[in-house]
XYZ file of C-alpha atoms in Angstrom:
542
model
C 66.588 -227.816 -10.677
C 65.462 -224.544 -11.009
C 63.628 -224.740 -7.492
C 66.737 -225.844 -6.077
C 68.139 -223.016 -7.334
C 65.954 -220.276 -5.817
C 65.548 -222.268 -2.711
C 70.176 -221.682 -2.214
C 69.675 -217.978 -3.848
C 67.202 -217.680 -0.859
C 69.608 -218.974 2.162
C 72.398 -217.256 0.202
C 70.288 -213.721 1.035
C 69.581 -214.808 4.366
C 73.169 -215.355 5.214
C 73.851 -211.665 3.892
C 71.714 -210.132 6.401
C 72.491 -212.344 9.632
C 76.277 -211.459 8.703
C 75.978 -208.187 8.403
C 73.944 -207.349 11.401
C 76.201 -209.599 13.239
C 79.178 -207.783 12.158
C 76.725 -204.368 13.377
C 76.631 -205.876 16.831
C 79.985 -206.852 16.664
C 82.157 -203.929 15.376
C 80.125 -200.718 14.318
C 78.583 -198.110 16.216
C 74.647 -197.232 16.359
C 74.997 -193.874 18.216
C 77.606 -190.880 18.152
C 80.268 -190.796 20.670
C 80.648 -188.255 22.233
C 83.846 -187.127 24.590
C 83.704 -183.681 26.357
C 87.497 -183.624 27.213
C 87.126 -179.855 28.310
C 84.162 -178.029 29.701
C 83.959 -174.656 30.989
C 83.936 -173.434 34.434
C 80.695 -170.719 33.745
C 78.486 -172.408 31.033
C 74.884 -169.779 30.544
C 73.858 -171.425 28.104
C 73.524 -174.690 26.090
C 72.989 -175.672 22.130
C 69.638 -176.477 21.502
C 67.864 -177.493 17.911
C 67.150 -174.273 16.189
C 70.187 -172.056 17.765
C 73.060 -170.693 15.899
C 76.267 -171.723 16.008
C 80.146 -170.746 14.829
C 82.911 -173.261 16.023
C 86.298 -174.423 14.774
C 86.629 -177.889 13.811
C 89.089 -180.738 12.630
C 87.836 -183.726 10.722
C 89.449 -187.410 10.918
C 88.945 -190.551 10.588
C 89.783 -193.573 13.020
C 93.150 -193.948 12.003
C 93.716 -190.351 12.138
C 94.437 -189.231 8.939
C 92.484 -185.883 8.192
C 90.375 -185.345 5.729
C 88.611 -181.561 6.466
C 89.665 -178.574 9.216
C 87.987 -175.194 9.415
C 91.527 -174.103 10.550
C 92.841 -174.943 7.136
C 89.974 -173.080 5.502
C 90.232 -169.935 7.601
C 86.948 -169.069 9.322
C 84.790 -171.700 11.239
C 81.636 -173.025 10.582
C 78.622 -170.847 11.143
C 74.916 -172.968 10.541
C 71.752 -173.418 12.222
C 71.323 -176.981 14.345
C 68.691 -179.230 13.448
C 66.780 -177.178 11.184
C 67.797 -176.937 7.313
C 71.031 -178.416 9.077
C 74.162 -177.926 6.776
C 76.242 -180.549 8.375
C 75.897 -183.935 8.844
C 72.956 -185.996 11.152
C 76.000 -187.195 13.868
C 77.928 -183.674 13.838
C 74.290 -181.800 13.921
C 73.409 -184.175 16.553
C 76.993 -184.028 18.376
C 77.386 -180.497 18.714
C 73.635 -180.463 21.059
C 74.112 -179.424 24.518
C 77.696 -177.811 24.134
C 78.899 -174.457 25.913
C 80.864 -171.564 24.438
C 84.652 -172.509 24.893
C 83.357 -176.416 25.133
C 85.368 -178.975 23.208
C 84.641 -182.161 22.122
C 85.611 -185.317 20.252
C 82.760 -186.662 18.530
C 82.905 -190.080 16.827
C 80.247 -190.424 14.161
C 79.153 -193.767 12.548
C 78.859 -194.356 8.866
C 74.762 -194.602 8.865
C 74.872 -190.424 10.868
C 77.995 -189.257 8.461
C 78.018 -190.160 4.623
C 77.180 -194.182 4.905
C 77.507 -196.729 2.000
C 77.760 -194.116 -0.318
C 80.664 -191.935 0.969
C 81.644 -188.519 -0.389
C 83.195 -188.691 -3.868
C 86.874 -189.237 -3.171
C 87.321 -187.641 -0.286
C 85.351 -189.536 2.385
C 84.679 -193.316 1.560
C 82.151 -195.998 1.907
C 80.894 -196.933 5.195
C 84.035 -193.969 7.110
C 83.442 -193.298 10.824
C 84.138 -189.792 10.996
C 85.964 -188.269 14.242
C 85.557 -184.826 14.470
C 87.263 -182.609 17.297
C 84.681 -179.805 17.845
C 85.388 -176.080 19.768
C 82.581 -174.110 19.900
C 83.171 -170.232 19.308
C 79.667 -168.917 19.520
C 75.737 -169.306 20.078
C 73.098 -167.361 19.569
C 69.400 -167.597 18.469
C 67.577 -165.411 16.136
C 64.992 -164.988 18.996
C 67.264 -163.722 20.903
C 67.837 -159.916 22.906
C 70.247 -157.659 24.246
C 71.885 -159.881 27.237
C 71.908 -156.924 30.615
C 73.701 -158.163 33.332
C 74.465 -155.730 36.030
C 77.702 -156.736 37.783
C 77.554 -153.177 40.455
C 75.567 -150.395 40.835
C 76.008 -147.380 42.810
C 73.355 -146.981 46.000
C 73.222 -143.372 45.325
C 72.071 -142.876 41.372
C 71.597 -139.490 40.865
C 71.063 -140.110 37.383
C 70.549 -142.047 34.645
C 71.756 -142.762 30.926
C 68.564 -141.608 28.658
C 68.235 -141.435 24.670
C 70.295 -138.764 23.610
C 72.782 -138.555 26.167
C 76.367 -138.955 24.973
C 78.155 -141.507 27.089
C 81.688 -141.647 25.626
C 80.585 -145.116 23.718
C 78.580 -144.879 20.381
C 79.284 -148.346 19.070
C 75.657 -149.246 17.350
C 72.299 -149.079 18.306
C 72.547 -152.011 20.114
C 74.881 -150.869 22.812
C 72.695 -147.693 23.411
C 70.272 -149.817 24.388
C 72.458 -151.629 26.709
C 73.418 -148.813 27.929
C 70.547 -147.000 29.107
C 68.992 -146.579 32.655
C 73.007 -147.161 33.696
C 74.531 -145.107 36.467
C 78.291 -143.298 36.500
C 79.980 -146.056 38.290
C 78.210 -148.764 37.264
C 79.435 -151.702 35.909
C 77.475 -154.300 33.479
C 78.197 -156.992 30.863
C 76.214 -156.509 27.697
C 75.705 -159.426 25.565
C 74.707 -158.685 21.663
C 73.991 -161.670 19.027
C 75.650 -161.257 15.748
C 72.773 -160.171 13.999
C 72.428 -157.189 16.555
C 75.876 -156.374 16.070
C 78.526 -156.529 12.992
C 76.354 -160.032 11.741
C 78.196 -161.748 8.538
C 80.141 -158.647 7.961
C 81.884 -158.480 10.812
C 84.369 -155.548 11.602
C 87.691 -155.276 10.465
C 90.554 -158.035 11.627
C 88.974 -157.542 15.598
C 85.407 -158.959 14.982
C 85.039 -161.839 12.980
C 81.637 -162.489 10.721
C 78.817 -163.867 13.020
C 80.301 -162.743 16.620
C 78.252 -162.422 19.874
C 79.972 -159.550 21.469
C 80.201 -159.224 25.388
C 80.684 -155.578 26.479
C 82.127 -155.314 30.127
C 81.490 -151.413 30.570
C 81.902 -149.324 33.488
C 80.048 -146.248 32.944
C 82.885 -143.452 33.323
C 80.546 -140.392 31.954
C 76.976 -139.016 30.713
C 76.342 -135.646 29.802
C 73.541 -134.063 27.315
C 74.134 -131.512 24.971
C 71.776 -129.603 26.603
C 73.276 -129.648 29.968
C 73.563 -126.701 31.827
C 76.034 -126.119 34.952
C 74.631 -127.841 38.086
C 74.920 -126.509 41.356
C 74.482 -128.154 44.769
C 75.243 -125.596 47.973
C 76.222 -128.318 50.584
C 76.655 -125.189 53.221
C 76.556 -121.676 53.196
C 77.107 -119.156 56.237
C 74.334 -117.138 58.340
C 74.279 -114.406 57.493
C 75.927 -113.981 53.890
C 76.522 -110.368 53.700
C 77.626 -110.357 50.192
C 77.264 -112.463 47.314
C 80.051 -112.696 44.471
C 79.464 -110.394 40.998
C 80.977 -110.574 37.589
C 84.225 -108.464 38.154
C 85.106 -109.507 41.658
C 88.121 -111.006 42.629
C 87.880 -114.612 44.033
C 90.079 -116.667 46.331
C 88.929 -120.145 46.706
C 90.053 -123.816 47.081
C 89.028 -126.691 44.848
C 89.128 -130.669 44.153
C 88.375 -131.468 41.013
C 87.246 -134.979 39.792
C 85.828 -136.711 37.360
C 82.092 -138.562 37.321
C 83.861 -141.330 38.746
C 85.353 -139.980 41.547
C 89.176 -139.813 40.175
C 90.786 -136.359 41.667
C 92.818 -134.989 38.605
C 93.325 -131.614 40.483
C 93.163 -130.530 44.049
C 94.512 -126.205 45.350
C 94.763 -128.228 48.601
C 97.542 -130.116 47.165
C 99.428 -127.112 46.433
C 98.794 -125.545 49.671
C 97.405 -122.611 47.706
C 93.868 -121.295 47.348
C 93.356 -120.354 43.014
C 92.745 -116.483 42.673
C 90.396 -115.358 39.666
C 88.208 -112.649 38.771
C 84.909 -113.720 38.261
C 83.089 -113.650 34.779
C 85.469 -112.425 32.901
C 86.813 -115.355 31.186
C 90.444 -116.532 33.056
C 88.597 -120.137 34.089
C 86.300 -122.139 32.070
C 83.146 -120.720 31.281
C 81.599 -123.632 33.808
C 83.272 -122.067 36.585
C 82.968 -118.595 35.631
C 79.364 -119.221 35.778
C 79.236 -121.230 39.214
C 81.190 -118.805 41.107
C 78.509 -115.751 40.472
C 76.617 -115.664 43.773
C 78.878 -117.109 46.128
C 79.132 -116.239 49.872
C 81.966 -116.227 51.754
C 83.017 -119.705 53.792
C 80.645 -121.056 51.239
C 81.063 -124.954 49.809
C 79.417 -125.824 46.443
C 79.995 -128.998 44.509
C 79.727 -127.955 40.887
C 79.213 -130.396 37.690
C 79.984 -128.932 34.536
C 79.723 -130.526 31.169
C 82.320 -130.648 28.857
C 80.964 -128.093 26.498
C 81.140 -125.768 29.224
C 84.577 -127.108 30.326
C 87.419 -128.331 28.174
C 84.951 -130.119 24.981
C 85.945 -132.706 22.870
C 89.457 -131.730 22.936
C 90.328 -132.005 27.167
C 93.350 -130.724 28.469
C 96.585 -132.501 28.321
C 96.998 -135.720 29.758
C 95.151 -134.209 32.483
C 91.548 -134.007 31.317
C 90.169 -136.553 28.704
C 87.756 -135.235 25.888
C 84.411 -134.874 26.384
C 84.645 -135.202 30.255
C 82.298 -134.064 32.880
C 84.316 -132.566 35.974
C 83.071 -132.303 39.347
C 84.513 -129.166 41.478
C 84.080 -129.100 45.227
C 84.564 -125.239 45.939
C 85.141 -123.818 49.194
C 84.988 -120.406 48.935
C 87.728 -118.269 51.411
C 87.055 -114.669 50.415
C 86.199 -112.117 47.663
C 86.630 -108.329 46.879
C 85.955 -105.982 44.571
C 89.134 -103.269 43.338
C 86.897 -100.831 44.144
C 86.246 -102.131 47.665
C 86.790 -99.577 50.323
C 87.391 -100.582 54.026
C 84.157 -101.872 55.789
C 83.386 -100.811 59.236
C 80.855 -101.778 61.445
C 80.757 -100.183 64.628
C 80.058 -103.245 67.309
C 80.148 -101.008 70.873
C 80.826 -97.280 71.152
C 80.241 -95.249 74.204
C 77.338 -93.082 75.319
C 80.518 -90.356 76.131
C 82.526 -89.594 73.341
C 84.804 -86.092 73.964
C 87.428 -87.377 71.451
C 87.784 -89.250 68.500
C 91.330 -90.575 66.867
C 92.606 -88.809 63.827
C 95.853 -88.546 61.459
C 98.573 -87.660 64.172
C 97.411 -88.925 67.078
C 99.152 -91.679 69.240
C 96.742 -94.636 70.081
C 96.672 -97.633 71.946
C 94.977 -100.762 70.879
C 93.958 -104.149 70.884
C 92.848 -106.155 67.839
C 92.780 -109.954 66.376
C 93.220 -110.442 62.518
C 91.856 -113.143 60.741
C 90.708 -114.392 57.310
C 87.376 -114.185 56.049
C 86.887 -118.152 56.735
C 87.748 -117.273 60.300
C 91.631 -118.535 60.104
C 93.292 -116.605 62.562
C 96.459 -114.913 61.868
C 97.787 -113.003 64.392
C 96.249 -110.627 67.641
C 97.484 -108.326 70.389
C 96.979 -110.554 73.180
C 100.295 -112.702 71.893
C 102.071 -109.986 73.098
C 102.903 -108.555 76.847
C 100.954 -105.445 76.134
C 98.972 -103.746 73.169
C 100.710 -101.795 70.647
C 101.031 -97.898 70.380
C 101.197 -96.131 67.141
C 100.546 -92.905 65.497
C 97.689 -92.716 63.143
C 98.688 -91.464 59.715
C 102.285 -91.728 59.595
C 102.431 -94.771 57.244
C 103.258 -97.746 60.238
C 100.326 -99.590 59.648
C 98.736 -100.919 56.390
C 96.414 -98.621 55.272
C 92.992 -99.928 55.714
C 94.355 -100.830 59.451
C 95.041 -96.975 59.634
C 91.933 -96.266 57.816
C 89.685 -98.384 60.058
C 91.179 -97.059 63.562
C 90.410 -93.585 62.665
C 87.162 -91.785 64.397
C 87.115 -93.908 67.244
C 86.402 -93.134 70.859
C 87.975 -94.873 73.770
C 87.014 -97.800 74.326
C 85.087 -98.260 71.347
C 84.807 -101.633 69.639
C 85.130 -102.051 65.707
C 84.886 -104.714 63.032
C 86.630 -103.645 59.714
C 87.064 -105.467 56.266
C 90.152 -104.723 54.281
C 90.360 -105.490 50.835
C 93.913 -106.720 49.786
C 94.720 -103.152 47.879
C 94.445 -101.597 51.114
C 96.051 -104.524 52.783
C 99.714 -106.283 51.891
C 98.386 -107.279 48.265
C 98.894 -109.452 45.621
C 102.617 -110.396 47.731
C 101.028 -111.228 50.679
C 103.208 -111.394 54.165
C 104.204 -113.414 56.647
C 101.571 -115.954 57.181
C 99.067 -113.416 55.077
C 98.200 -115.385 51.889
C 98.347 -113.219 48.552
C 95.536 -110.850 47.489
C 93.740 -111.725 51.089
C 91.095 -110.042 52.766
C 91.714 -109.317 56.794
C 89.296 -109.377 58.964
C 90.077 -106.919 62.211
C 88.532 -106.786 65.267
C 89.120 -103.560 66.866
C 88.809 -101.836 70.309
C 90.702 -98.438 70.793
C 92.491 -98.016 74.714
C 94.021 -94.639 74.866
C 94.255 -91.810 72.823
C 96.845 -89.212 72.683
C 95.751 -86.114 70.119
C 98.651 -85.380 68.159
C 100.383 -82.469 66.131
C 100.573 -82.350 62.510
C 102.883 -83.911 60.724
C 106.955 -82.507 60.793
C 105.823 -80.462 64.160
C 106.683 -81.083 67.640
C 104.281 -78.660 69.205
C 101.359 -76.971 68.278
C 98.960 -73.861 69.787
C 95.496 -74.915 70.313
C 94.410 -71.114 71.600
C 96.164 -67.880 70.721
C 99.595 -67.727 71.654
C 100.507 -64.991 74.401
C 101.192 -61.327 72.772
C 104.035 -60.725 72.568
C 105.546 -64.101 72.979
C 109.101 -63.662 74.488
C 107.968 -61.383 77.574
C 106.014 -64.202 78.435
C 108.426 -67.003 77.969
C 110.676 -64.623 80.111
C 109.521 -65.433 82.821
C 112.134 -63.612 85.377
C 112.282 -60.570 82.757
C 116.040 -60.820 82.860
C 115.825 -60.877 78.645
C 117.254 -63.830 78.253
C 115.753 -67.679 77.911
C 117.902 -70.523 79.389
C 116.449 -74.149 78.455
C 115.271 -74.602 82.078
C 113.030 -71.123 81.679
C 111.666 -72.292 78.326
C 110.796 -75.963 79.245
C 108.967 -74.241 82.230
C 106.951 -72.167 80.020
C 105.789 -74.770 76.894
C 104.843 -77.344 80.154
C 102.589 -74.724 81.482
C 100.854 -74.210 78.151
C 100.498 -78.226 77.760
C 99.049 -78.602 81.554
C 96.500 -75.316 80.804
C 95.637 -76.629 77.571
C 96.925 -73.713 75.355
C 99.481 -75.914 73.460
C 100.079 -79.878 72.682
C 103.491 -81.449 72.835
C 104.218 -84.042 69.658
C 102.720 -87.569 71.859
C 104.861 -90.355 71.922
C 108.152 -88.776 72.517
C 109.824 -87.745 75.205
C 108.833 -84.211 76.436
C 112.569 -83.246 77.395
C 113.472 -84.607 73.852
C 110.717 -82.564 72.012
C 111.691 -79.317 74.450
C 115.365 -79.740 74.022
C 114.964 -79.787 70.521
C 112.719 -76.732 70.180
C 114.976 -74.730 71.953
C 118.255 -75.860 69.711
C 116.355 -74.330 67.368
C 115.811 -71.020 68.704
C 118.904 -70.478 70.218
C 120.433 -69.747 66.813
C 124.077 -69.166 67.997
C 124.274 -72.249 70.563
C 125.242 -70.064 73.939
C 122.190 -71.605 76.408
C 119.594 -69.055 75.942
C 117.005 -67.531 73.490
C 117.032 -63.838 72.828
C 113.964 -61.694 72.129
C 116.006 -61.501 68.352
C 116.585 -65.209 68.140
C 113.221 -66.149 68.940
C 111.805 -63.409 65.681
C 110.822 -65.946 62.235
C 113.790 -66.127 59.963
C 113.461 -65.865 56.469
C 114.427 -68.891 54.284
C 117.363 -66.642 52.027
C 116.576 -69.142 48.851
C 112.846 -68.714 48.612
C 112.177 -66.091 51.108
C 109.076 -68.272 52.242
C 109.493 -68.534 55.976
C 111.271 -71.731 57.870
C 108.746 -73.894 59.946
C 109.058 -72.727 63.202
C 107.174 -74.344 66.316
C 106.835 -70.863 68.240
């Protein structure tokens, strides 16, 4: 009996095991399951045994009931695959392979999740676990700042190097993403958590354990020790003169930033910006670029921020800490002490008269700005003008600069703004500009001094009225005395006023010597009257 007995126990055991690997065949799985319902367009990089990862997760079983969910917790899952695995052999296993911003459903029999035994009284014997996996993050402690360079400017003129500031100063990590990059360039950086905030995190933006991705577009680099750079693009042959501390500058501008954004242009305003040089109206960048200058020179300047507006900026106009980037072209500059320059470009081997204060001139000239724009000339007009030297018709470095020329001498003057229209400018003269003439003197009429209308150039005849009577009948009709002053004009012993009339200037002459109006001059008209109020004598031309 006992045999017997042993001999059913034995079939009874054997039964066991063909049933349940039947019912293994029949109705439970060997293998996870997994279902990658959504997978990224751009996957870098897969999970491998011995990465990092941090994902979100929901935990079910087959019927759908719930049983765990990182969402309900608060923070995902952060743990190391396949090596000192926290997790489970089928989610360990499940979550192999997947992308950043991959999800999955991953169905996990009993033997890869808690088996016979279960866990306590939340999971129970034998449960296939489903859980729905999205993975937030991978990384591997092997692992370096990521560089990819996304543009890069053809032209690098220079590069980010340790102690340059660069308008980022994240960690230590980003610096060294960030050097060897261009203004203009663009990269993605790509720092594992333990590069960057690791378990910490920072504040409610970065969560503990985050690979950050940096898209930057280099905007700036500067170093403290930066000085003003200067880069003449063209300068004029010859440059007579070269810009000091105390001159007075006219000059256009655009200003940009490293990346090419204008934030302020004179050309926009149709209006060149006026300064004195060195003396502290711009920013000390400026000041310091515009010593030396030539006139109809271009400079692009770079100044640093300490040298410009500093950590502060300007407005909503300038940022802080920005490096600006002036184009100058410089129109003209003068000095308040500036007299008129002349250069002399053709005078004559025969010179037997020179113009002076007084005398009537004729001339030709073309005016222009010191960058050549032309303003206005003699030839737009039917024929050269006439004037009179000294007598306040003409701007006075004009005046100045036609004085002491021979006929048909040729001049180039320079007149400074004080000697020309000023800080108010004219029409089409900008404000405080500097003309340019070019000069050639036609005639020239010597004149009188001011207030007279004839002058003696020898001795007059002695006595006077015996002379001027010319019929010695005593008396001096207008027709006598405009005989007489003509003959001393055509023998060169007097000068008629030029520019007037000569029967004017006569007929005038003799209303004043024929004191009681009857048509002639008497030998007691013609005497000098005293002035009765100051007993200095009256200006008489005779």
């Amino acid at each position: 009996m006992r045999i017997i007995f042993l001999f059913q126990m034995a079939i009874t055991a054997a039964l066991t095991v063909l049933l349940t690997l039947i019912q293994v065949a029949c109705g439970q799985l060997e293998d996870v399951i997994i279902d990658r319902y959504f997978i990224p367009t751009h996957c870098s990089r897969e999970v491998q045994v011995g990465d990092y990862v941090r994902y979100q997760y929901n935990g079910t079983f087959k019927d759908g009931r719930k049983f765990d969910s990182s969402l309900d917790k608060g923070f995902p899952f952060v743990g190391q695959v396949g090596v000192e695995s926290k997790v489970i052999p089928g989610l360990d296993k499940g979550v192999q392979g997947m992308c950043v911003n991959e999800r999955r459903k991953i169905t996990i029999p009993p033997h890869l999740a808690y088996g016979v035994l279960g866990a306590g009284l939340v999971i129970p014997p034998d449960a296939t676990l489903v859980f729905d996996v999205l993975l937030l993050d991978l990384w591997n402690k092997e692992d370096k700042v990521q560089i990819r360079i996304l543009h890069k400017q053809q032209n690098c003129k220079r590069t980010v190097m340790p102690s340059d500031f660069a308008k980022i100063n994240l960690n230590k990590s980003m610096d060294e993403g960030l050097l060897g990059m261009c203004v203009g360039e663009r990269r993605s950086i790509i720092i594992p958590p333990f590069l960057a905030y690791d378990d910490k995190g920072y504040g409610t933006k970065v969560p503990p354990y985050a690979t950050l991705i940096f898209d930057v577009l280099l905007v700036d680099v500067f170093n403290v020790k930066d000085d003003v750079k200067v880069e003449v693009q063209k300068i004029p042959q010859p440059c007579r003169r070269r810009a000091v501390v105390g001159d007075f500058i006219r000059y256009h501008y655009n200003g940009s930033f490293q990346d090419g954004t204008v934030f302020d242009s004179s050309y926009s305003r149709n209006s060149t910006y006026n300064t004195f040089i060195g003396l502290g109206y711009v920013i000390a960048g400026i000041d310091k670029a515009l010593q030396g200058v030539c006139v109809g020179e271009w400079r692009r300047v770079t100044v640093p921020p300490h040298l410009a507006y500093g950590e502060n900026g300007s407005g909503e106009l300038i940022p802080g800490s920005a490096v600006l980037i002036f184009d100058l072209h410089i129109i003209d500059f003068h000095n308040p002490k500036d007299r008129v320059d002349i250069k002399v470009i053709y005078k004559p081997a025969e010179c037997n008269l020179i113009s002076s204060a007084n005398d009537l001139i004729m001339y030709r000239y073309n005016c222009s700005l010191l960058d050549g724009t032309r303003l206005y000339s003699s030839d737009d007009y039917p024929e050269p003008p006439r004037v009179t030297l000294g007598q306040g018709k003409l701007i006075a470095g004009l005046d100045e600069g036609l004085q002491g020329m021979c006929v048909l001498e040729r001049r180039e003057i320079t007149v400074p703004p004080h000697l020309a229209h000023g800080t108010n400018g004219a029409s089409g003269v900008p404000s405080n500009a500097v003309l340019l003439f070019e000069l050639e003197l036609l005639q020239l009429q010597k004149g009188v001094p001011e207030g007279f209308l004839f002058i003696w150039l020898q001795d007059s005849p002695e006595p006077l009225f015996p002379a001027m009577d010319m019929n010695q009948d005593q008396e001096v009709p207008l027709e006598e005395f405009s005989a007489f002053i003509k003959l001393q004009v055509a023998e060169g012993r007097g000068r008629l006023h030029p520019g007037i009339d000569s029967d004017v200037i006569l007929g005038d002459m003799f209303k004043k010597q024929d004191r009681n109006a009857d048509g002639k001059i008497t030998e007691d008209e013609l005497n000098i009257n005293v002035n009765e109020d100051n007993e200095v004598p009256k200006h008489e031309e005779l």
